[in-house]
Amino acid sequence: MNVSYRNDPARLAGLVQPGRIHRDAYINPEIFDLEMERLWSRSWLFVGPADIVPNPGDYWRTTLAGQSVFMMRQTDGKVAVFMNRCAHKGAEVVLDTQGNVGKLIRCPYHAWNYRLDGSLLSLPLKNDYEGSGVWESPAGQGLAQPGAVREYRGLVFARLSPEGDDFETYFGEVLAILDLVADRSPEGRLELTGRPLRSEIRCNWKMYLENVNDSVHPISAHESAANSAKVVAGRMAEGAEKELAMEQLLPFGAGYTFYTKMGAKLLANGHSIHGTHFSIHSGYAAIEGYEDMLIAAHGEARAREVLSFSPQNTILYPSMAIKANPSVVRVLRPVAVDRMVLEAWALAPVGAPDILRKQAVNYSRLVFSPLSVVAHDDLRLFESAQEGLHTQGNDWISLHRGLSGDADPELPHEIEDGNDEIMMRNQYRAWAQGMAPAGEKA
Ligand code: FES
Ligand SMILES: [Fe+2]
């Protein structure tokens, strides 16, 4: 029997229950379509760093909620985002990931030409269109644009749907983490170190995002990486300066107790800050001259705030996870119910000591590259869980850890125990709200 979730809101809502999630949330293609159409289209999603398109006509092509889009620098210096679909017959107007279109965007199929602002400039055999109604139709309006676009601290976000929260309301308090990352630069801005590392993973996007809030898995899943780091560190002469890779990998061996005390903050709309007390990034060696540099730029109070706060991970639900120190941004691009692309962007605080750039690039390669000594542990397990969920015998995944009393606390909500699965339950709270049919939002 094929019962549609689309036509049965109660059945859809029943996928999320206290402490457990029905496996259909991960393996049912109809759920994936509804996620893209409802939750992702109405959420603010990360498009890319604005400086990947420095000059007019530069573009960066990506996907939002599974749809092809591109952002492009305009002649007035602003960045615009377009749906990558020709107004004529739907061909993608830019085909490469990155490039420059020159003075106009020419569709490669039949040469309809658009201005950089997306409006239709010209088309071949124009006279043949006289009286056809094309200029009054959607085709004559040029390239479509997302419902809303916003650049914040050099990062471009968009919401596909014209309906939904404005940028500040949607992200709320979590924007302070973007400020924190940017203020690690004395100039208050980040720059690219290059294009992102991209890996295609055969798992549902939620499996990846839950893992970002999962501090229990490193002890088992990343045991080999942590142990190898310990062996290498043991061979090094006592007092010798720690290699960057060692400094970044050794904390993976921290035990359960470490994470139990790490703390977290849950925010509305699925966002969270993990590691509010400390994290595996808190113990990095101080960098000579950096503190003075930040004090001169931001004042003493702000400089200390920036240097003393290195959360483990911050989630900007549903498309983004950020590390402040090192400054690495992970972005989820869902492709299908069992497939996603992960982008890892290493960003560098402008004007800061060069070691910060190295830390970001190195961390991204060491931990998020599919060729790293860490990422493949996770990817293998995500893909295995995606397979395993098709196995009969239990329709549910468990998110019971730490569940007692009020399952839906008032937000924002601070917790002490960094291992509490309440962070994942908080993601599902936003998921359930976002999946409700329009007009039934809480
Ligand atoms: S599809 Fe673009 S010009 Fe025809
Ligand atoms: Fe991991």
XYZ file of C-alpha atoms and ligand atoms in Angstrom:
447
model
C 0.000 0.000 0.000
C 1.361 3.382 -0.968
C 0.139 6.030 1.464
C 1.202 9.567 0.652
C 2.725 11.681 3.397
C 1.799 14.785 1.423
C -1.890 14.083 1.824
C -1.704 12.844 5.391
C -0.289 15.554 7.714
C -0.940 13.451 10.838
C 1.123 10.572 9.487
C 3.884 13.005 8.527
C 3.870 14.570 12.004
C 4.032 11.074 13.524
C 7.548 10.537 12.141
C 8.952 12.623 14.996
C 8.134 11.276 18.452
C 9.715 11.885 21.855
C 13.167 10.299 21.689
C 12.704 8.623 18.343
C 12.481 9.295 14.613
C 10.847 7.031 12.063
C 13.269 5.672 9.476
C 11.109 6.999 6.612
C 12.531 10.430 7.443
C 15.843 9.131 6.046
C 14.847 6.687 3.322
C 11.514 7.736 1.817
C 11.908 9.773 -1.418
C 8.555 11.499 -0.892
C 9.794 12.840 2.434
C 12.875 14.183 0.684
C 10.741 16.003 -1.891
C 8.598 17.510 0.863
C 11.727 18.574 2.748
C 13.047 20.470 -0.242
C 9.673 21.982 -1.080
C 8.673 23.018 2.436
C 11.532 23.087 4.927
C 14.500 23.954 2.709
C 12.692 26.379 0.432
C 11.485 28.436 3.383
C 14.828 28.382 5.231
C 17.755 30.745 4.788
C 20.456 28.739 3.019
C 24.118 29.436 2.440
C 24.950 30.288 -1.177
C 28.690 31.022 -0.881
C 31.273 33.580 0.217
C 30.758 36.854 -1.662
C 34.423 37.193 -2.560
C 34.347 34.116 -4.756
C 32.744 36.524 -7.280
C 34.973 39.618 -6.975
C 34.299 41.290 -10.366
C 31.137 42.209 -12.313
C 30.000 39.209 -14.331
C 31.772 36.688 -12.060
C 29.510 33.837 -11.088
C 29.459 30.892 -8.702
C 27.019 28.095 -9.434
C 25.601 25.822 -6.749
C 22.319 24.315 -5.569
C 19.761 25.474 -3.019
C 17.174 22.912 -1.917
C 18.359 20.767 -4.815
C 17.743 23.506 -7.398
C 20.422 24.936 -9.654
C 21.218 28.585 -8.819
C 24.108 30.965 -9.290
C 25.264 34.137 -7.643
C 26.759 36.925 -9.703
C 28.531 40.196 -8.963
C 26.618 43.143 -10.408
C 28.036 46.326 -11.922
C 27.003 48.253 -8.761
C 29.155 45.893 -6.637
C 26.260 43.974 -5.079
C 25.854 40.211 -5.349
C 22.631 38.908 -6.911
C 21.368 35.324 -6.891
C 19.460 33.795 -9.824
C 17.619 30.593 -10.477
C 19.775 28.876 -13.100
C 16.998 28.282 -15.593
C 16.602 29.989 -18.928
C 13.267 31.776 -19.293
C 12.915 30.202 -22.750
C 13.050 26.426 -22.325
C 14.744 25.888 -19.028
C 18.393 25.242 -19.978
C 20.874 26.242 -17.309
C 22.310 29.559 -18.401
C 25.628 28.996 -16.639
C 27.079 25.528 -16.870
C 30.434 25.773 -15.117
C 30.858 25.994 -11.376
C 32.645 29.299 -11.651
C 33.464 31.818 -14.353
C 32.769 35.244 -15.816
C 30.012 35.894 -18.361
C 31.364 39.226 -19.616
C 28.756 41.941 -20.159
C 25.743 39.689 -20.595
C 24.496 36.225 -19.769
C 23.947 34.252 -22.957
C 21.962 31.035 -22.792
C 23.992 28.431 -24.666
C 20.887 26.803 -26.171
C 19.158 29.448 -28.393
C 21.102 32.587 -27.399
C 18.546 34.476 -25.367
C 20.621 37.225 -23.757
C 20.170 38.578 -20.262
C 21.666 41.622 -18.567
C 23.739 40.981 -15.435
C 20.653 41.883 -13.381
C 18.785 38.968 -15.022
C 16.436 41.020 -17.191
C 15.937 39.863 -20.760
C 18.033 41.986 -23.133
C 17.568 40.409 -26.533
C 16.711 37.231 -28.350
C 17.190 35.986 -31.905
C 14.410 36.491 -34.492
C 12.788 39.116 -32.323
C 10.262 40.154 -34.982
C 8.758 36.680 -34.962
C 7.554 37.327 -31.421
C 5.432 40.338 -32.290
C 1.932 39.892 -30.881
C 2.880 36.524 -29.361
C 2.422 37.656 -25.749
C 5.919 36.541 -24.804
C 6.865 39.894 -23.263
C 3.914 39.762 -20.911
C 4.525 36.119 -19.994
C 7.029 34.843 -17.375
C 9.454 34.218 -20.263
C 9.667 37.935 -20.942
C 10.519 38.696 -17.320
C 14.010 37.211 -17.543
C 15.727 35.090 -14.939
C 13.817 34.272 -11.780
C 15.333 35.113 -8.423
C 14.984 33.579 -4.946
C 12.436 35.071 -2.560
C 15.111 36.897 -0.562
C 18.898 37.333 -0.564
C 21.143 38.691 2.147
C 24.878 39.198 2.496
C 26.145 39.037 6.071
C 29.806 39.434 7.067
C 30.830 38.543 3.516
C 28.660 35.409 3.342
C 25.708 35.245 0.952
C 22.449 33.583 2.020
C 19.169 33.142 0.195
C 15.633 31.978 0.914
C 13.962 30.456 -2.133
C 10.402 31.058 -1.050
C 9.033 34.610 -1.021
C 7.369 33.580 2.252
C 9.200 33.052 5.490
C 11.057 34.750 8.313
C 13.360 37.627 7.527
C 17.087 36.922 7.881
C 17.532 38.301 11.423
C 14.430 36.603 12.782
C 15.325 33.281 11.201
C 18.869 33.106 12.538
C 18.505 35.210 15.704
C 21.199 34.698 18.284
C 23.243 32.329 16.149
C 24.386 35.295 14.048
C 26.691 36.157 16.955
C 28.787 33.170 15.896
C 29.226 34.604 12.397
C 30.354 37.825 14.102
C 32.743 35.803 16.241
C 34.317 34.146 13.201
C 34.610 37.447 11.315
C 36.051 39.272 14.331
C 38.925 36.808 14.464
C 40.139 39.146 11.738
C 41.438 42.547 12.912
C 39.588 43.928 9.878
C 36.407 42.073 10.756
C 36.261 40.078 7.541
C 37.101 36.703 6.133
C 38.706 35.789 2.843
C 38.771 32.659 0.764
C 41.695 30.310 0.849
C 40.435 28.629 -2.328
C 37.466 26.699 -3.583
C 35.764 24.292 -1.192
C 36.602 20.621 -0.808
C 33.571 18.757 -2.086
C 32.578 15.197 -1.371
C 29.567 13.283 -2.503
C 28.172 11.114 0.271
C 25.588 8.358 -0.166
C 23.546 9.298 2.865
C 20.576 11.410 3.848
C 21.536 14.999 4.694
C 20.083 14.751 8.218
C 22.464 11.946 9.071
C 25.343 14.323 8.413
C 23.820 17.224 10.313
C 23.029 15.109 13.378
C 26.638 13.965 13.448
C 27.767 17.591 13.754
C 26.083 17.575 17.192
C 27.342 14.093 18.074
C 30.250 14.156 20.514
C 29.855 10.517 21.500
C 30.988 9.044 18.175
C 34.616 10.320 17.995
C 35.716 8.014 20.794
C 34.730 4.922 18.826
C 34.492 6.074 15.205
C 37.732 8.065 15.185
C 39.666 5.810 17.555
C 42.272 4.886 14.943
C 43.023 8.507 14.016
C 43.308 9.568 17.664
C 45.483 6.573 18.563
C 47.800 7.097 15.592
C 48.183 10.728 16.621
C 49.064 9.608 20.152
C 51.706 7.179 18.844
C 53.287 9.853 16.645
C 53.194 12.402 19.475
C 54.868 9.857 21.779
C 57.769 9.522 19.373
C 58.412 13.251 19.344
C 61.077 14.661 21.646
C 59.687 16.033 24.880
C 59.145 19.776 24.750
C 59.361 19.810 20.950
C 56.921 22.145 19.248
C 53.785 20.259 18.300
C 53.123 19.808 14.596
C 49.909 21.517 13.475
C 48.384 18.157 12.525
C 49.165 16.798 15.984
C 47.658 19.805 17.698
C 44.486 19.374 15.677
C 44.174 15.578 15.900
C 45.170 14.773 19.468
C 42.013 16.285 21.039
C 39.935 13.717 19.127
C 41.060 11.268 21.812
C 39.277 13.215 24.577
C 37.023 10.863 26.579
C 33.267 10.947 27.203
C 33.724 13.054 30.341
C 35.331 15.847 28.364
C 32.270 16.206 26.162
C 29.888 15.742 29.094
C 31.168 19.015 30.493
C 31.361 20.883 27.212
C 27.922 22.535 27.361
C 25.636 23.621 24.554
C 22.929 26.092 23.689
C 19.818 25.231 21.746
C 18.176 27.921 19.684
C 14.932 28.246 17.761
C 14.681 26.967 14.165
C 17.084 24.059 14.794
C 20.208 26.160 15.323
C 22.628 25.225 18.088
C 25.976 26.119 19.599
C 27.862 23.051 20.805
C 30.763 23.540 23.204
C 29.682 26.679 25.018
C 32.100 26.038 27.936
C 35.052 24.703 25.947
C 35.724 22.353 23.044
C 38.463 20.348 21.370
C 39.534 23.676 19.822
C 40.028 25.537 23.105
C 43.497 24.204 23.896
C 45.405 25.439 20.833
C 48.653 27.262 21.563
C 48.472 31.055 21.783
C 49.746 32.875 18.684
C 52.388 35.469 19.257
C 51.211 39.034 18.766
C 47.660 38.026 17.821
C 45.994 39.147 21.038
C 47.565 42.622 20.835
C 46.482 42.858 17.228
C 42.856 42.102 18.112
C 42.882 44.437 21.127
C 44.097 47.257 18.883
C 41.366 46.473 16.353
C 38.338 45.617 18.503
C 39.165 46.826 22.022
C 40.154 44.692 24.970
C 36.748 43.288 25.922
C 35.825 42.133 22.431
C 39.322 40.761 21.757
C 39.173 38.615 24.902
C 35.680 37.463 24.032
C 36.810 36.400 20.563
C 39.934 34.628 21.782
C 38.293 32.824 24.669
C 35.360 31.332 22.772
C 35.984 28.405 20.425
C 32.776 26.379 20.222
C 32.975 22.853 18.834
C 30.343 23.408 16.154
C 27.555 25.831 15.445
C 24.657 24.772 13.288
C 22.832 27.239 11.110
C 19.992 24.876 10.375
C 19.564 23.224 7.927
C 22.418 23.911 5.526
C 25.484 24.936 7.467
C 27.899 24.045 10.273
C 30.599 26.440 11.399
C 33.791 26.164 13.346
C 35.138 29.468 14.610
C 38.667 28.335 15.423
C 39.869 27.171 12.935
C 37.513 29.070 10.640
C 35.977 26.301 8.575
C 32.447 26.236 7.228
C 30.706 23.061 6.141
C 27.737 23.282 3.812
C 25.210 20.575 3.028
C 23.772 20.312 -0.484
C 21.116 17.590 -0.537
C 20.830 15.737 -3.850
C 18.387 12.897 -3.176
C 16.990 11.036 -0.184
C 20.188 8.983 -0.011
C 22.722 11.399 -1.476
C 24.266 14.736 -0.564
C 27.279 16.827 -1.392
C 29.339 18.307 1.384
C 31.374 21.451 0.848
C 34.116 22.419 3.285
C 35.201 26.044 2.959
C 38.395 27.094 4.739
C 38.206 30.832 5.355
C 41.007 33.056 6.587
C 40.622 36.027 8.932
C 41.983 38.972 6.901
C 44.988 40.699 8.452
C 45.521 38.010 11.137
C 48.790 36.068 11.491
C 49.278 33.659 8.605
C 49.106 30.637 10.906
C 45.324 31.126 11.152
C 45.023 30.586 7.410
C 47.176 27.470 7.709
C 45.080 26.184 10.600
C 41.865 26.521 8.584
C 43.266 24.930 5.435
C 44.994 22.156 7.341
C 41.943 21.327 9.454
C 39.739 21.215 6.408
C 42.099 18.767 4.661
C 42.869 16.747 7.747
C 39.330 16.302 9.017
C 36.831 17.080 6.231
C 38.533 15.903 3.048
C 37.429 12.440 1.896
C 41.162 11.614 1.764
C 41.676 12.688 5.355
C 42.381 10.439 8.311
C 39.044 11.377 9.924
C 36.279 12.019 7.359
C 36.279 8.546 5.852
C 35.399 7.089 9.275
C 32.230 9.163 9.309
C 31.359 8.728 5.655
C 31.649 4.956 5.864
C 29.334 4.965 8.864
C 26.778 7.360 7.345
C 26.589 5.176 4.251
C 26.322 2.073 6.372
C 23.491 3.582 8.446
C 21.710 4.596 5.240
C 21.873 0.956 4.140
C 21.078 -0.420 7.586
C 17.872 1.578 7.890
C 16.379 -0.486 5.048
C 16.718 -3.580 7.217
C 13.457 -4.816 8.748
C 12.891 -5.324 12.449
C 12.880 -1.790 13.851
C 11.319 1.224 12.159
C 12.864 3.799 14.506
C 16.167 5.449 15.278
C 16.764 6.390 18.911
C 17.460 9.897 20.172
C 16.682 9.088 23.817
C 19.992 10.045 25.417
C 19.342 12.668 28.086
C 15.559 12.705 27.540
C 13.640 13.309 30.722
C 11.052 15.836 31.782
C 10.232 18.563 29.301
C 10.909 17.266 25.803
C 10.470 20.715 24.242
C 12.049 23.287 26.549
C 11.573 26.957 25.946
C 14.241 28.302 23.582
C 16.970 29.430 23.857
C 17.905 26.655 26.238
C 21.324 26.027 27.751
C 22.511 22.578 28.753
C 25.607 21.338 30.547
C 25.948 17.898 29.009
C 27.448 18.128 25.525
C 26.542 14.481 24.898
C 22.810 15.029 25.318
C 20.898 14.088 22.170
C 18.619 17.026 22.865
C 20.570 18.933 20.205
C 19.432 16.453 17.566
C 15.926 16.482 18.995
C 16.068 20.259 18.623
C 16.907 19.809 14.942
C 13.836 17.587 14.589
C 11.668 20.104 16.364
C 12.502 22.582 13.612
C 12.127 19.835 11.023
C 8.601 19.000 12.185
C 7.618 22.666 12.121
C 9.170 23.195 8.707
C 7.510 20.094 7.251
C 4.010 21.087 8.274
C 1.891 22.210 5.292
C 1.858 25.984 4.730
C -0.612 27.694 7.019
C -0.112 25.129 9.788
C 3.179 26.495 11.084
C 3.534 26.854 14.825
S 16.611 27.451 -23.543
Fe 17.754 29.234 -23.287
S 17.595 30.233 -25.148
Fe 16.407 28.485 -25.416
Fe 33.186 12.377 13.008
